[in-house]
Coordinates of C-alpha atoms in Angstrom, one line a residue:
X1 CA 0.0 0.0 0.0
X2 CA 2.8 2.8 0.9
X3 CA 4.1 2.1 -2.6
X4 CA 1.1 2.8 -4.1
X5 CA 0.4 5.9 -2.8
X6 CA 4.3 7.0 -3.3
X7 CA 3.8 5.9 -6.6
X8 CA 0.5 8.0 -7.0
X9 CA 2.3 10.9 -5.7
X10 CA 5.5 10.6 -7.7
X11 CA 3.1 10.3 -10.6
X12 CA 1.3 13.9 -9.6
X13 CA 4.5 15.8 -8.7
X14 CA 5.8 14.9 -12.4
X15 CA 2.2 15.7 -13.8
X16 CA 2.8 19.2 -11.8
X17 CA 5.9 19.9 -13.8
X18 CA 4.2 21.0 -16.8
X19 CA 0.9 22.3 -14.6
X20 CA 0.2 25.0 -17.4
X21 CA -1.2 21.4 -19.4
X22 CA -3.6 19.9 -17.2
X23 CA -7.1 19.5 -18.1
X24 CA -10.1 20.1 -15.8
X25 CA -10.5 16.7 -15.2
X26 CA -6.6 16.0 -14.4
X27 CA -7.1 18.9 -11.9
X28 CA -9.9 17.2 -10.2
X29 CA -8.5 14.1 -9.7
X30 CA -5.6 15.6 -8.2
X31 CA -7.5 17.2 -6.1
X32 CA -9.9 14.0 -5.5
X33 CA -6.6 12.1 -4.8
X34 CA -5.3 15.3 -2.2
X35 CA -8.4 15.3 -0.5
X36 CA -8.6 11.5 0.2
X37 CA -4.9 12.1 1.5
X38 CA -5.8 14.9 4.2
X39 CA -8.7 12.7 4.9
X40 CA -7.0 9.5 5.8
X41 CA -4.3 11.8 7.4
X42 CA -7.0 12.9 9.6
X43 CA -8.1 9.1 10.2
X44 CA -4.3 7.5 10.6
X45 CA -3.3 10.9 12.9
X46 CA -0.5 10.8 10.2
X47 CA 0.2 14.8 10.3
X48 CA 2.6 14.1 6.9
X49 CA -0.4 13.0 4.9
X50 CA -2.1 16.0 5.7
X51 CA 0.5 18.1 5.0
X52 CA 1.3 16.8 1.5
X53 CA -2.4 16.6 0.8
X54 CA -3.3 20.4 1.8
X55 CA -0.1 21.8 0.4
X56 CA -0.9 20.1 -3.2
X57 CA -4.5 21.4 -3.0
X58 CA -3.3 25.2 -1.6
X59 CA -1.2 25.1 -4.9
X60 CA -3.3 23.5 -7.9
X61 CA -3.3 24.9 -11.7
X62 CA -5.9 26.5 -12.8
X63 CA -6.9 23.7 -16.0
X64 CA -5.8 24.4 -19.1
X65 CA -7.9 27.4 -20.8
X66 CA -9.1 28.5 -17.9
X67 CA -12.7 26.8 -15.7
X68 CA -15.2 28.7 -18.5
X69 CA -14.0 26.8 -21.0
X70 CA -15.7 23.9 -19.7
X71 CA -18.5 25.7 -18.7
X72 CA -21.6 25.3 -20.6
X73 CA -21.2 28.4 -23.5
X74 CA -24.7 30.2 -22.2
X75 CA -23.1 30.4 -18.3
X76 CA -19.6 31.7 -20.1
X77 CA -20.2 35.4 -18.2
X78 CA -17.6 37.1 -16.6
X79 CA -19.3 37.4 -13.1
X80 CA -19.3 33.8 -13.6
X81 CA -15.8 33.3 -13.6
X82 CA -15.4 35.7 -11.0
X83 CA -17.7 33.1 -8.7
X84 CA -16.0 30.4 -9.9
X85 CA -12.5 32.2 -8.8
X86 CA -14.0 33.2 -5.5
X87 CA -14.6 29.4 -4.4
X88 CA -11.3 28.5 -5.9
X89 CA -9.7 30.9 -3.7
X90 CA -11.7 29.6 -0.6
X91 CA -10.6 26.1 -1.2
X92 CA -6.9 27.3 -1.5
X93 CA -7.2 29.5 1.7
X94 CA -8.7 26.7 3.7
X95 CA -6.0 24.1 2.5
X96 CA -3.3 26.8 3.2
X97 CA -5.0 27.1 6.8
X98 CA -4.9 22.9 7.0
X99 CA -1.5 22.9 6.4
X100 CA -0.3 25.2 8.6
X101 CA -2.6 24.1 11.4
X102 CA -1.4 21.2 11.1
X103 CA 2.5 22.0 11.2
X104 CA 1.9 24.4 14.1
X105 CA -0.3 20.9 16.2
X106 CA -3.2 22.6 16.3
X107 CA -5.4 19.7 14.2
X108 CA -8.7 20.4 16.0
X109 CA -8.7 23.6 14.2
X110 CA -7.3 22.1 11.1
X111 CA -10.4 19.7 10.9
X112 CA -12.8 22.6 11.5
X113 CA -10.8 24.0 7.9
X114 CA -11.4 20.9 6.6
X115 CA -14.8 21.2 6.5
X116 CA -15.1 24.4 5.3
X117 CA -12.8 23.6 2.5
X118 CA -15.0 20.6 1.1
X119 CA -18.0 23.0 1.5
X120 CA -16.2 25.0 -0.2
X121 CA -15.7 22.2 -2.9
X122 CA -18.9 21.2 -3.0
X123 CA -20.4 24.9 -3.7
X124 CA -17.8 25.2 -6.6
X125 CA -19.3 21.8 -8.0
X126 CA -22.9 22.7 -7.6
X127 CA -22.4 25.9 -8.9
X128 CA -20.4 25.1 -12.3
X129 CA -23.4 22.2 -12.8
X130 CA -26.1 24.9 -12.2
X131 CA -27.7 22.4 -9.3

């Protein structure tokens, strides 16, 4: 199992090296994969998993041409991206907030960021599908 997940991770660092590429759904599942990471870091009381996991999410491309261009073409507005930025930028602030949290032992209040970064998620995901 520890391979695996070095592997998955040596596999994501290299697919960070040209960032600039990376298509929405590469994004995601880096940030699927980060999320599972702080999660089971949380779980394990493994303060490196957390770590890694926040730092990669506080630090995530934007996907290749930008979030409207996968956007449906009628919700391609410009306050639109602007919302879309605004949640990005919550879910990088909170992981920021994990990650130091967690370097300075203070995890209670790292969990409580936790949550408000996959609420923060979850927004950005019912607002790009118009739910």
């Amino acid at each position: 199992m520890k391979k695996f997940i070095a592997f998955t991770f040596l596999l994501f660092s290299l697919s960070f090296a040209g960032e600039e590429k990376m298509t929405l759904p590469e994004v995601m599942k880096t940030l699927e994969l980060s999320t599972i990471k702080i999660l089971k870091g949380f779980m394990w009381d493994n303060d490196k998993w957390i770590i890694e996991g926040a730092h990669t999410i506080a630090n995530h491309p934007v996907p290749q041409g930008g979030m409207l261009k996968y956007v449906r073409p009628e919700r391609r507005t410009e306050a639109f991206k602007k919302y879309l930025e605004r949640l990005d930028r919550l879910v990088k602030e909170a992981a920021q907030d994990i990650e130091i949290l967690t370097k300075n032992n203070k995890k209670s209040l790292a969990a409580d960021r936790f949550n408000d970064m996959l609420k923060a998620c979850n927004s950005c995901h019912a607002v790009f599908r118009g739910w």
